[in-house]
mmCIF file with all atom_site columns, C-alpha atoms in Angstrom:
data_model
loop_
_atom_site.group_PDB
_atom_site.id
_atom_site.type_symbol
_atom_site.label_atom_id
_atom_site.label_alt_id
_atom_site.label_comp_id
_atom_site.label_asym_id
_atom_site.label_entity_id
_atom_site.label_seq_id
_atom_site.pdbx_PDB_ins_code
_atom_site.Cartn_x
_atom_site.Cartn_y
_atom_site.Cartn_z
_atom_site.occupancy
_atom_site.B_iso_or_equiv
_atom_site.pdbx_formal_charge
_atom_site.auth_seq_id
_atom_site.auth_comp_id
_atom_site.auth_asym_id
_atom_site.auth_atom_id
_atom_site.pdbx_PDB_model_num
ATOM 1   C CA . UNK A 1 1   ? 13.818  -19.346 -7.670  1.00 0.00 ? 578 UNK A CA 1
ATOM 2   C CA . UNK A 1 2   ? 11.627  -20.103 -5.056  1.00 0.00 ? 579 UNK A CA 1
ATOM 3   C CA . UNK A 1 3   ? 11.298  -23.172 -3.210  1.00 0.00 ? 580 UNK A CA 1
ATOM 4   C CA . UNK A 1 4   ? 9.159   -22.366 -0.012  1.00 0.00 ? 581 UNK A CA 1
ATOM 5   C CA . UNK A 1 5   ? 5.703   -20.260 -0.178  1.00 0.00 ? 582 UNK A CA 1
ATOM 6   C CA . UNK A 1 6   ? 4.094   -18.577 2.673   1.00 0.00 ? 583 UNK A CA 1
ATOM 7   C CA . UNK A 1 7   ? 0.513   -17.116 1.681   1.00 0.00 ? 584 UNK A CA 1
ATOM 8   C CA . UNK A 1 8   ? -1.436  -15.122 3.461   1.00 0.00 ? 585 UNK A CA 1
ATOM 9   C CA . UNK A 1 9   ? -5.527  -16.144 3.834   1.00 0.00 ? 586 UNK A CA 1
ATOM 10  C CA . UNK A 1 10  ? -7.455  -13.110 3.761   1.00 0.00 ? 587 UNK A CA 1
ATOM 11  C CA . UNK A 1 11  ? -7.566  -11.499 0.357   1.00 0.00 ? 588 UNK A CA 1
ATOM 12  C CA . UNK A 1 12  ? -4.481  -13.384 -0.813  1.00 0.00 ? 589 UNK A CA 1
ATOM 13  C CA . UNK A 1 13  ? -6.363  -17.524 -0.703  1.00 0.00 ? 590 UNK A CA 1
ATOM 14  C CA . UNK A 1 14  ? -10.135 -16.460 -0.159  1.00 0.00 ? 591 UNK A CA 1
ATOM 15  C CA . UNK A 1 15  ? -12.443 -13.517 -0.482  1.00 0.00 ? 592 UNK A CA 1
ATOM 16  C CA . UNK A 1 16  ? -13.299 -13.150 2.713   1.00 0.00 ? 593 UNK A CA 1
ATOM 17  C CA . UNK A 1 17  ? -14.893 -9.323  2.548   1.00 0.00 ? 594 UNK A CA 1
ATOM 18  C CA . UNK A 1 18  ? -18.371 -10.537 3.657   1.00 0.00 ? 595 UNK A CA 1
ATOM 19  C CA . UNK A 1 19  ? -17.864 -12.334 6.343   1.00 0.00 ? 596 UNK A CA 1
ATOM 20  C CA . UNK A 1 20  ? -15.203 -10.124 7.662   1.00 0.00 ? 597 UNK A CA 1
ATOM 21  C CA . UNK A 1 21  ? -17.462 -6.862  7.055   1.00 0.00 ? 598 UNK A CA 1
ATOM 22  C CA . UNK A 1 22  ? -20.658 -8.566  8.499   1.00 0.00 ? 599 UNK A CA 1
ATOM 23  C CA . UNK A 1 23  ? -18.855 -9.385  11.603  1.00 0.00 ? 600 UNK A CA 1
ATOM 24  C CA . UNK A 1 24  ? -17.173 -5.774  12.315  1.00 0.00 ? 601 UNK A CA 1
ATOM 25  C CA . UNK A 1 25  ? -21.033 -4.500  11.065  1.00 0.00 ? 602 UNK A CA 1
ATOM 26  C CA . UNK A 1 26  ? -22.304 -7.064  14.185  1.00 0.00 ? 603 UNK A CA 1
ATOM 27  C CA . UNK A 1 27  ? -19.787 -5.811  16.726  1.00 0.00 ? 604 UNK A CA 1
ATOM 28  C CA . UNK A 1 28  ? -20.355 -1.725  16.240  1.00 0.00 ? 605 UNK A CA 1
ATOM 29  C CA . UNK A 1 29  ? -24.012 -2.362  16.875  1.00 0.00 ? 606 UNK A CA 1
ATOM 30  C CA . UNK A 1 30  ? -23.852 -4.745  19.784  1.00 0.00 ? 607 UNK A CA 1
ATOM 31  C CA . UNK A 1 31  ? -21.370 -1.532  21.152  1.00 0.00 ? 608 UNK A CA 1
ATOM 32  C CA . UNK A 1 32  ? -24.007 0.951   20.241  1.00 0.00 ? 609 UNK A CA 1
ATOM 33  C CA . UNK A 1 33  ? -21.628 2.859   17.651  1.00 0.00 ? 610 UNK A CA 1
ATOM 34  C CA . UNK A 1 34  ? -22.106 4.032   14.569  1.00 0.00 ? 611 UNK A CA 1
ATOM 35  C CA . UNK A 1 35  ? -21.225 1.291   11.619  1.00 0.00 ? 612 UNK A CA 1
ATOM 36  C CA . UNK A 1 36  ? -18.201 2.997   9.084   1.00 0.00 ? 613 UNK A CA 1
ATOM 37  C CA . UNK A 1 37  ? -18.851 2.964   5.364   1.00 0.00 ? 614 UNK A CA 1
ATOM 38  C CA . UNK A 1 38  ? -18.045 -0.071  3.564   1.00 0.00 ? 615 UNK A CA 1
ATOM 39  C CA . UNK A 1 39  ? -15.013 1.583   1.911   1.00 0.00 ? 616 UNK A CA 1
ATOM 40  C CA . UNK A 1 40  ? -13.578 1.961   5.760   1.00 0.00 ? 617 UNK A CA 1
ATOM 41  C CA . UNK A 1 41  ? -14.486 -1.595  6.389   1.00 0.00 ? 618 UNK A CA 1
ATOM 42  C CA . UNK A 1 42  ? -12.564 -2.526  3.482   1.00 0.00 ? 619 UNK A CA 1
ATOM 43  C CA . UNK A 1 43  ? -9.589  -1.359  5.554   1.00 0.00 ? 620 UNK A CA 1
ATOM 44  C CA . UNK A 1 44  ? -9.841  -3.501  8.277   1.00 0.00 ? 621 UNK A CA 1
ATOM 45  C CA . UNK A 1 45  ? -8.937  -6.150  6.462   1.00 0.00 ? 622 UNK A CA 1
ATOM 46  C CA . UNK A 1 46  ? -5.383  -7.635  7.455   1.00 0.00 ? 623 UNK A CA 1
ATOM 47  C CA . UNK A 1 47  ? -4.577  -5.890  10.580  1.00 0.00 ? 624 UNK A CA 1
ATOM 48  C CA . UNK A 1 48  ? -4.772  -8.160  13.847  1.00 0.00 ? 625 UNK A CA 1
ATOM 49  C CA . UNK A 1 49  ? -8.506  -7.164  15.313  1.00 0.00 ? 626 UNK A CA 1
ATOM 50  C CA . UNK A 1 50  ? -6.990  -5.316  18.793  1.00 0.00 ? 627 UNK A CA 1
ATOM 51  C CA . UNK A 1 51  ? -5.346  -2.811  16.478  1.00 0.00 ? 628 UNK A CA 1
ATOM 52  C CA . UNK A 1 52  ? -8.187  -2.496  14.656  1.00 0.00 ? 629 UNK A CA 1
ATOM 53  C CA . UNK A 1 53  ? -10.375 -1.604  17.264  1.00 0.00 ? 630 UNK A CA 1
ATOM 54  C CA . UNK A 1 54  ? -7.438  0.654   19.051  1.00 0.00 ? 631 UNK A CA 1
ATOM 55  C CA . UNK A 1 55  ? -5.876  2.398   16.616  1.00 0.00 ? 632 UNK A CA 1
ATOM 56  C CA . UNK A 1 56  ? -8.293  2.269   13.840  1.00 0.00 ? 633 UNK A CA 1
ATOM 57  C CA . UNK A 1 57  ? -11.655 3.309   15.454  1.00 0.00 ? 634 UNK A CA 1
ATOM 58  C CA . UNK A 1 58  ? -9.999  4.837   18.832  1.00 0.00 ? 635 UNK A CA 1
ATOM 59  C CA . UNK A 1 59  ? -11.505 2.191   21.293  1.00 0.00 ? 636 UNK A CA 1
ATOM 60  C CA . UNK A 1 60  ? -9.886  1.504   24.951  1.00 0.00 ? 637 UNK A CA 1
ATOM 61  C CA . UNK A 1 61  ? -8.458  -1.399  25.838  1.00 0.00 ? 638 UNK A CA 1
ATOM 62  C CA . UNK A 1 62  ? -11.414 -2.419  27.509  1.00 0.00 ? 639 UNK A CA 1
ATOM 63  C CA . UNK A 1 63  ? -13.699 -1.349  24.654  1.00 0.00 ? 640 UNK A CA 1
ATOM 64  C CA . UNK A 1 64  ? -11.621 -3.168  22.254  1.00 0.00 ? 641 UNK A CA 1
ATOM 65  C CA . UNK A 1 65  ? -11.695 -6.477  24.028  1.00 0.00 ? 642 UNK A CA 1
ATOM 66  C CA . UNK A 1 66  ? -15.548 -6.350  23.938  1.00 0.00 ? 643 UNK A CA 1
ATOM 67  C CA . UNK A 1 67  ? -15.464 -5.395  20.269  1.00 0.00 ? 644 UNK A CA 1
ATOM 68  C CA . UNK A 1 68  ? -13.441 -8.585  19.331  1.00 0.00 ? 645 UNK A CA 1
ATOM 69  C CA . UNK A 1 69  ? -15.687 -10.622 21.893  1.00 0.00 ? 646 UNK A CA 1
ATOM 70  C CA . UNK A 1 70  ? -18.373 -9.905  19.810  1.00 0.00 ? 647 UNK A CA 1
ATOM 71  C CA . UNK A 1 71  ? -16.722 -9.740  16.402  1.00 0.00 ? 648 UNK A CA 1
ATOM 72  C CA . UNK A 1 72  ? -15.863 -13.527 16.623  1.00 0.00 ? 649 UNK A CA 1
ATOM 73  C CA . UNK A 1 73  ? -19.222 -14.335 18.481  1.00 0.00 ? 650 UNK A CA 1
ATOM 74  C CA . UNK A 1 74  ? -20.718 -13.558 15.029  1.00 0.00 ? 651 UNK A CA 1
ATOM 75  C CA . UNK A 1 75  ? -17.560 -14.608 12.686  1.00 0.00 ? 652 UNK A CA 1
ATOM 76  C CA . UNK A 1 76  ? -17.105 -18.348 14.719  1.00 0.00 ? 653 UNK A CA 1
ATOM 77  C CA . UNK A 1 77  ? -21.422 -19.004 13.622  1.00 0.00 ? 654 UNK A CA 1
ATOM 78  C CA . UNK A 1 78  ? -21.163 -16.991 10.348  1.00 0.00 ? 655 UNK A CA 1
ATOM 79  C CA . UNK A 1 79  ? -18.762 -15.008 9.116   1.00 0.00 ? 656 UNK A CA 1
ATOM 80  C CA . UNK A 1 80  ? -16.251 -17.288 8.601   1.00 0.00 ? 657 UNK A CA 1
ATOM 81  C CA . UNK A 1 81  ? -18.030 -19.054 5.979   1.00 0.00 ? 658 UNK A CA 1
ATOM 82  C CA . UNK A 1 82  ? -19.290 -15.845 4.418   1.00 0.00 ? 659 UNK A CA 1
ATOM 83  C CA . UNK A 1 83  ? -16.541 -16.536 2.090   1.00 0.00 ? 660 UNK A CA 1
ATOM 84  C CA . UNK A 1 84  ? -15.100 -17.897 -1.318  1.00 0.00 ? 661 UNK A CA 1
ATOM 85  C CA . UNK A 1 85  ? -11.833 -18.895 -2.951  1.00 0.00 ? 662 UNK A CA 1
ATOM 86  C CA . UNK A 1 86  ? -10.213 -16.520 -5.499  1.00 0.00 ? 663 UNK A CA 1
ATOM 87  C CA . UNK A 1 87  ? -10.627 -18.177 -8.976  1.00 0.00 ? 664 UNK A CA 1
ATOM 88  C CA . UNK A 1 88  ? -7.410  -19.651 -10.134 1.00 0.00 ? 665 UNK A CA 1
ATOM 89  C CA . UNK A 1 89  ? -6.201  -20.674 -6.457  1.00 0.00 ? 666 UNK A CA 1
ATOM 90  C CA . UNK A 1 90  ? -6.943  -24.300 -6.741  1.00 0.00 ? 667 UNK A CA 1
ATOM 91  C CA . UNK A 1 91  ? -4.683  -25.076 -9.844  1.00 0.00 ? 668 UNK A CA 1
ATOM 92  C CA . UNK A 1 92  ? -2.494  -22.912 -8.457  1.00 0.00 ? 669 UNK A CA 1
ATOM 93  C CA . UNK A 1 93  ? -1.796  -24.472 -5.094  1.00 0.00 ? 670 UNK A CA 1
ATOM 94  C CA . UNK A 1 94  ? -1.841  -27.824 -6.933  1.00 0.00 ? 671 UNK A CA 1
ATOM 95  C CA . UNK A 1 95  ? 0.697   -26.819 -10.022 1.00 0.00 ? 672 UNK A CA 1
ATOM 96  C CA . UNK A 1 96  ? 2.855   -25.290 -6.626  1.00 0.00 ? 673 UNK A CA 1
ATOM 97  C CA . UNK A 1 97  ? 2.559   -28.126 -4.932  1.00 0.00 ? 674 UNK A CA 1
ATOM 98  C CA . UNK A 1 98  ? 2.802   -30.539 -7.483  1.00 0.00 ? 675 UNK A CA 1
ATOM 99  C CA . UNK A 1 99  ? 6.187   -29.285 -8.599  1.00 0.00 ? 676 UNK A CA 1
ATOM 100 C CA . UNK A 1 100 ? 7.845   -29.454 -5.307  1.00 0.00 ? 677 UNK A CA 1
ATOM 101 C CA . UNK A 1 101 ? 6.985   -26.744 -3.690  1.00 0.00 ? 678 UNK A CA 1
ATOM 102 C CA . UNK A 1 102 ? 6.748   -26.394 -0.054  1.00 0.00 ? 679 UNK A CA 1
ATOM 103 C CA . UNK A 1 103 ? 3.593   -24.042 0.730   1.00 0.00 ? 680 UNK A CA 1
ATOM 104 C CA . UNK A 1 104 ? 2.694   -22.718 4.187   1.00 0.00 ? 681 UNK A CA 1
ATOM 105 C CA . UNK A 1 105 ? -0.018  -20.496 5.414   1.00 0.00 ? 682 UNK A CA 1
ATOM 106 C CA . UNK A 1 106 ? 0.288   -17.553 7.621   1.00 0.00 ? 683 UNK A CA 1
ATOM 107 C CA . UNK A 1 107 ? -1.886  -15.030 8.610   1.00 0.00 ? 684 UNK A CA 1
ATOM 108 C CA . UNK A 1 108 ? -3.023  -12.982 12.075  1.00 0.00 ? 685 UNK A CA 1
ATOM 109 C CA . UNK A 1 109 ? -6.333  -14.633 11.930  1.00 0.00 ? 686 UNK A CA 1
ATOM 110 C CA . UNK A 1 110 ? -6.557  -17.176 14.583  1.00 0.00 ? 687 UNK A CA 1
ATOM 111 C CA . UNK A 1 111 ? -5.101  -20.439 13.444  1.00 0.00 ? 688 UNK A CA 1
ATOM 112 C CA . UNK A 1 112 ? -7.988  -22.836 14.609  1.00 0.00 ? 689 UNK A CA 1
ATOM 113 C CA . UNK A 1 113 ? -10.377 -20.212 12.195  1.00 0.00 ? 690 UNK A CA 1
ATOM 114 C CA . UNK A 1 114 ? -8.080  -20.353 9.154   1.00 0.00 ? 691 UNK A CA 1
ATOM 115 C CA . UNK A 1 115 ? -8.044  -24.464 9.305   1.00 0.00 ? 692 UNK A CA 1
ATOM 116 C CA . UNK A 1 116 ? -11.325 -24.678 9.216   1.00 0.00 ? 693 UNK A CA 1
ATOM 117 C CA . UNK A 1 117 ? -11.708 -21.894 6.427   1.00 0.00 ? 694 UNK A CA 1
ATOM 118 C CA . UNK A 1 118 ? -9.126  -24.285 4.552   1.00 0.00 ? 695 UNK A CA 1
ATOM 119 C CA . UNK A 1 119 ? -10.826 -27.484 5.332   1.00 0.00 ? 696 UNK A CA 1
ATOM 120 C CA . UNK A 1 120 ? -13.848 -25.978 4.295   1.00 0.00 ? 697 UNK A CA 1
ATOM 121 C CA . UNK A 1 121 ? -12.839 -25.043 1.163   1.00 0.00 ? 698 UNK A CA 1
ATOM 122 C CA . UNK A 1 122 ? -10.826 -28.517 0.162   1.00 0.00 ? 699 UNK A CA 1
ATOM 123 C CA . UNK A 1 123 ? -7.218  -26.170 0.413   1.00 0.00 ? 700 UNK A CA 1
ATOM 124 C CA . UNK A 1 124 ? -5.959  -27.505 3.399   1.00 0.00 ? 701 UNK A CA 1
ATOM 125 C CA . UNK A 1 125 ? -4.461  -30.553 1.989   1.00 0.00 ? 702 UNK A CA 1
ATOM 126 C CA . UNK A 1 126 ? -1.560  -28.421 -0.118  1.00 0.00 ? 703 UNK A CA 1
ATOM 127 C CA . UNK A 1 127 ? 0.023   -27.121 3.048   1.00 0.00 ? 704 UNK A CA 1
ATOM 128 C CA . UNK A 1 128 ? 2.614   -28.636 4.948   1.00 0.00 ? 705 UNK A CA 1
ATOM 129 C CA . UNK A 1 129 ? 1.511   -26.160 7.729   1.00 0.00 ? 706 UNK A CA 1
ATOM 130 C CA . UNK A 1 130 ? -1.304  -23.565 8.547   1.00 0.00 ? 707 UNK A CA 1
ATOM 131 C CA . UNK A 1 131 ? 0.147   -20.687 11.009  1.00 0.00 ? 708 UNK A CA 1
ATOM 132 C CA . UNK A 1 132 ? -2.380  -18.268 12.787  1.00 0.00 ? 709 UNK A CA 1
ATOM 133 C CA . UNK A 1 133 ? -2.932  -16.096 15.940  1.00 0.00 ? 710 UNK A CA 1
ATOM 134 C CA . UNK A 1 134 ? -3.804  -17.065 19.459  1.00 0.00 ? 711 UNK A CA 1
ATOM 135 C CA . UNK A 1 135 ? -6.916  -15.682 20.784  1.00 0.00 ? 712 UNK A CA 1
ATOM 136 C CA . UNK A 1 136 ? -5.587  -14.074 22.665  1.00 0.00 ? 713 UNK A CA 1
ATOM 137 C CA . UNK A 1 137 ? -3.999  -12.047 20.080  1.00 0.00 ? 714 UNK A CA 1
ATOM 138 C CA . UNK A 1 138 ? -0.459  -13.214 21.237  1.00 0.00 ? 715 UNK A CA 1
ATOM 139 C CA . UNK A 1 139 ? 1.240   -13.791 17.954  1.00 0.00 ? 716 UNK A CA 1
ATOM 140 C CA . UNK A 1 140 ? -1.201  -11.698 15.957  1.00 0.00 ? 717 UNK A CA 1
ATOM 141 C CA . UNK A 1 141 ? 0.884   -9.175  13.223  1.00 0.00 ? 718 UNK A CA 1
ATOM 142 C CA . UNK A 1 142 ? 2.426   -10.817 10.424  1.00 0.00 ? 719 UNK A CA 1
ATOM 143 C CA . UNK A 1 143 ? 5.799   -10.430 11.961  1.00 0.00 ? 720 UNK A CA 1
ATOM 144 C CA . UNK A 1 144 ? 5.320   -12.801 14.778  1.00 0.00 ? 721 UNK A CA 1
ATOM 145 C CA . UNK A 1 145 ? 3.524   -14.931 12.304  1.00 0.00 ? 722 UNK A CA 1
ATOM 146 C CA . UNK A 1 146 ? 5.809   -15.780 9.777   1.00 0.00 ? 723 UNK A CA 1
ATOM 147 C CA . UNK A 1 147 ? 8.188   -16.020 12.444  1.00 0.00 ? 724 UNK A CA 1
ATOM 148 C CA . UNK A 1 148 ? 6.327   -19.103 13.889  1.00 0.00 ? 725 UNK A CA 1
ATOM 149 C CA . UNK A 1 149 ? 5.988   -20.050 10.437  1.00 0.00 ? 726 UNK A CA 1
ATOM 150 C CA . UNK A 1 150 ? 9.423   -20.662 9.743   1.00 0.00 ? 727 UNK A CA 1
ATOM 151 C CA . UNK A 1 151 ? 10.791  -21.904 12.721  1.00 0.00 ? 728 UNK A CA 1
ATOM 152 C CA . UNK A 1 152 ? 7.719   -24.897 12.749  1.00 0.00 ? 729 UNK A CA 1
ATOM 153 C CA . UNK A 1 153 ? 9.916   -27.832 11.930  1.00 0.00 ? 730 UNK A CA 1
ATOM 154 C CA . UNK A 1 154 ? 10.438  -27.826 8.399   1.00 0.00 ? 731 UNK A CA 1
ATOM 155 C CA . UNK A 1 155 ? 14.051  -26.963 7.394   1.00 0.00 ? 732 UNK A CA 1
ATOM 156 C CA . UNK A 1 156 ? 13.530  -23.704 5.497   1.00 0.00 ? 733 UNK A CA 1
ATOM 157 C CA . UNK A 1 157 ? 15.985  -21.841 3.570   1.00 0.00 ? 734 UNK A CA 1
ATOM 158 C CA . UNK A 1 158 ? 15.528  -18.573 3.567   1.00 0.00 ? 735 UNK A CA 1
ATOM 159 C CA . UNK A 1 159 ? 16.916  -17.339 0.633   1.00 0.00 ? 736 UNK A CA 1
ATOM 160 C CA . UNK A 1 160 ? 14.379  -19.529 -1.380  1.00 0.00 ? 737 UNK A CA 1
ATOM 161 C CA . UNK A 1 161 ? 10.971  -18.403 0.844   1.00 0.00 ? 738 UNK A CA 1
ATOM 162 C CA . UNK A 1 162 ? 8.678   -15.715 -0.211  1.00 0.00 ? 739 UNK A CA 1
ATOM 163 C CA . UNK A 1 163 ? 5.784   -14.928 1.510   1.00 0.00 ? 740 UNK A CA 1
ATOM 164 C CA . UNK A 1 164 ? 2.654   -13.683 -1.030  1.00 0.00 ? 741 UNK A CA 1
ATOM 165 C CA . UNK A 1 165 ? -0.064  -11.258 0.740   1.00 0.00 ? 742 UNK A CA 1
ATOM 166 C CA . UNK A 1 166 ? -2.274  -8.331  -0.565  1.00 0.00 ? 743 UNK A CA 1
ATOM 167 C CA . UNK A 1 167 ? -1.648  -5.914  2.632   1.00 0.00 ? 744 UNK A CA 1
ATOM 168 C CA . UNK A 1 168 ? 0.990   -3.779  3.690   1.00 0.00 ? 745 UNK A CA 1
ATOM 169 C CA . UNK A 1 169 ? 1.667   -6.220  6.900   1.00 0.00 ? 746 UNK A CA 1
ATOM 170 C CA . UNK A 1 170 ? 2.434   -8.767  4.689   1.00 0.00 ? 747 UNK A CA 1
ATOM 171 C CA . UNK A 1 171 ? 5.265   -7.114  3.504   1.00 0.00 ? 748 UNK A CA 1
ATOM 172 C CA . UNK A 1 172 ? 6.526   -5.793  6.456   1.00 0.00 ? 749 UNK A CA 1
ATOM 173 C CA . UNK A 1 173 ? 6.465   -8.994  8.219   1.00 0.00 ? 750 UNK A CA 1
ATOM 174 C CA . UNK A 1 174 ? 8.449   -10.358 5.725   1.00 0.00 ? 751 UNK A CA 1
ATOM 175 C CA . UNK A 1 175 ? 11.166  -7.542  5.621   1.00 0.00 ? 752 UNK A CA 1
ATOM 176 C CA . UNK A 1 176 ? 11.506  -8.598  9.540   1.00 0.00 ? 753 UNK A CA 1
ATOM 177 C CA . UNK A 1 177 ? 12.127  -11.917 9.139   1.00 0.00 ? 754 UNK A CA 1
ATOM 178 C CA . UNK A 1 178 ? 14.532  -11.162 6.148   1.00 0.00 ? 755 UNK A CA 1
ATOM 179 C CA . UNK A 1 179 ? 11.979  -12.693 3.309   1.00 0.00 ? 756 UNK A CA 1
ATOM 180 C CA . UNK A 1 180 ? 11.492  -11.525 -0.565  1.00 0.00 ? 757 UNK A CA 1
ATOM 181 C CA . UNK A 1 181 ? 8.023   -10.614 -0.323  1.00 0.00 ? 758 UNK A CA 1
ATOM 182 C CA . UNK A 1 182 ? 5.293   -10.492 -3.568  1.00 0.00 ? 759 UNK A CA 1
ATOM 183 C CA . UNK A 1 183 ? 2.500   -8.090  -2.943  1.00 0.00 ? 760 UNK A CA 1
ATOM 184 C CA . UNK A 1 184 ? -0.724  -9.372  -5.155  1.00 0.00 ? 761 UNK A CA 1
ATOM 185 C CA . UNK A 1 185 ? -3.509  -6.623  -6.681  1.00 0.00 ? 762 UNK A CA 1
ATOM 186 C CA . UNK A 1 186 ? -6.586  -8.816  -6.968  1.00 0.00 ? 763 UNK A CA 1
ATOM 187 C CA . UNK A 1 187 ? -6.876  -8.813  -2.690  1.00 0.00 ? 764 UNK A CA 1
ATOM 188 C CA . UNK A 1 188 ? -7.685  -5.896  -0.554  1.00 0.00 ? 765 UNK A CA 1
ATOM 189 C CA . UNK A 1 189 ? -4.629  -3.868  -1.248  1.00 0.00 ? 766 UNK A CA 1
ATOM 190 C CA . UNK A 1 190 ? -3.727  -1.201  -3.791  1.00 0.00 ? 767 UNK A CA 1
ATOM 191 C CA . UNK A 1 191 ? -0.390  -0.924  -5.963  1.00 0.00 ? 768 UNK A CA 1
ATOM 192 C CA . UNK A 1 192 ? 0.523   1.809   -4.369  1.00 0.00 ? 769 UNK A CA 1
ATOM 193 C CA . UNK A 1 193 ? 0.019   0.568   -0.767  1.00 0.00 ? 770 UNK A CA 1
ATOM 194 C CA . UNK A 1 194 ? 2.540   -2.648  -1.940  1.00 0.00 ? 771 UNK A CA 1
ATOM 195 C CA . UNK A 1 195 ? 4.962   -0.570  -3.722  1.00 0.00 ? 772 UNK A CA 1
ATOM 196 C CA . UNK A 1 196 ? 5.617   1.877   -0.802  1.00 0.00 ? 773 UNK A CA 1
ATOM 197 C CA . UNK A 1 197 ? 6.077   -0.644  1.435   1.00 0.00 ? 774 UNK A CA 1
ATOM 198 C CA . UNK A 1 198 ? 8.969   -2.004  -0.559  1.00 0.00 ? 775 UNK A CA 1
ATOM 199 C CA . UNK A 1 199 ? 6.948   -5.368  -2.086  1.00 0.00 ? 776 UNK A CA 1
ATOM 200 C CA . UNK A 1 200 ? 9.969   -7.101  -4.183  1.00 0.00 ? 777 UNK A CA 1
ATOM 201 C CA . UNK A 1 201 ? 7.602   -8.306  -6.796  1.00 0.00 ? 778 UNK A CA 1
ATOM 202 C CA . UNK A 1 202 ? 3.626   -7.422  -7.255  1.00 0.00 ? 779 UNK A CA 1
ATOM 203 C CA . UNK A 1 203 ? 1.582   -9.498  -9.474  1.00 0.00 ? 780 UNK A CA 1
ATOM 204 C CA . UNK A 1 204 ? -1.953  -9.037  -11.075 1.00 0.00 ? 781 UNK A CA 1
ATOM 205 C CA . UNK A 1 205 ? -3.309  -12.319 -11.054 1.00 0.00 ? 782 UNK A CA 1
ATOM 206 C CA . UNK A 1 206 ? -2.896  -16.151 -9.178  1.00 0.00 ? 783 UNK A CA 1
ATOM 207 C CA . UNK A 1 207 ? -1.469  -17.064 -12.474 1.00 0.00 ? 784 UNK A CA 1
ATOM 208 C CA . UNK A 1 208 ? 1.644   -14.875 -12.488 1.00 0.00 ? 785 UNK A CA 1
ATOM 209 C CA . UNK A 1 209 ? 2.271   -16.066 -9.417  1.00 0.00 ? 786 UNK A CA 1
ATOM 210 C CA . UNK A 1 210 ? 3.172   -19.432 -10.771 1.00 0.00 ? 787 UNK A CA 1
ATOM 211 C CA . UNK A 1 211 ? 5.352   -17.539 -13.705 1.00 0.00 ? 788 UNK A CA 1
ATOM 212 C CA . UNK A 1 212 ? 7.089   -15.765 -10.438 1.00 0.00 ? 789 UNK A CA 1
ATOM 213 C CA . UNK A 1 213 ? 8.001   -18.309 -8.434  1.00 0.00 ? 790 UNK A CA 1
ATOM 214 C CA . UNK A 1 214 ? 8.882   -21.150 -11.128 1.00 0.00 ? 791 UNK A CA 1
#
């Protein structure tokens, strides 16, 4: 059914809750502000960080720019490898690939992060392409993203993509670019986050991914 895969990192590849948590923990107190319960910090996850910071927590402009500064001054050292790959992922990416699939990567971190993440964790090698944000946040929500994704050289068809994330953005981004989208539970999202944002198809687990999409 589907021949082309776009996955997105962050609760969808790789647990990344620590790292992520213990960076936006390292930002509020180089700011001086009080740190949000780890249930709020759960939320954070997905969003690009500017809207985070902005619409989130209520931060200027200027306030958010320093919170990012100082979110990636920890996440570049630490956080980024704070970190661990979803069980199941590995076969899964290789029975994908194996078959003929064509797999991508795209998420609003920033690209040069999520290779390394990849590398890191032996992933990288199943992707034809890994698509992130700029640092500058240019290209940041998932929109944008899977928008670079697909026009990045590979001749896509549409019809057969489907782009697999845990959050909300994921599915919207896909709706934009005219995708089938698959909303999974194990990540950082609920059911009823995915279903209300109009997921086409939510699975429990890696594995019913593969039943999905072959």
């Amino acid at each position: 059914m589907f021949d082309y895969l776009f996955f997105d990192l962050d609760g969808t590849l790789t647990d990344s809750l620590p790292g992520i948590k213990n960076s936006f923990i390292y930002a509020f107190n180089e700011l001086n502000e009080n740190v949000p319960e780890d249930s709020v910090l759960s939320t954070f996850i997905g969003p690009p960080l500017y809207d985070t910071f902005e619409k989130l927590c209520g931060f200027s402009k200027e306030k958010a720019e320093k919170a990012v500064k100082k979110y990636r001054e920890y996440y570049e050292k630490t956080g980024m490898f704070e970190n661990s790959v979803y069980k199941g992922i590995p076969s899964l990416l290789e029975e994908l690939k194996d078959s003929g699939k064509h797999l991508f990567v795209a998420t609003s971190k920033p690209e040069i992060f999520s290779v390394k993440i990849l590398e890191k964790f032996k992933l990288s090698q199943y992707f034809e392409k890994i698509c992130g944000s700029n640092f500058d946040e240019s290209r940041s929500n998932k929109e944008e993203v899977i928008k670079y994704a697909l026009n990045s050289g590979f001749p896509i068809i549409r019809e057969k993509a489907l782009m697999i994330g845990d959050r909300k953005h994921d599915i919207f981004g896909a709706k934009k670019n005219n995708l089938k989208s698959c909303g999974v539970l194990y990540g950082y999202g609920r059911k009823e986050e995915l279903e209300s944002s109009g997921a086409d198809y939510i699975v429990k687990t890696p594995e019913e991914i593969i039943k999905l999409v072959m």
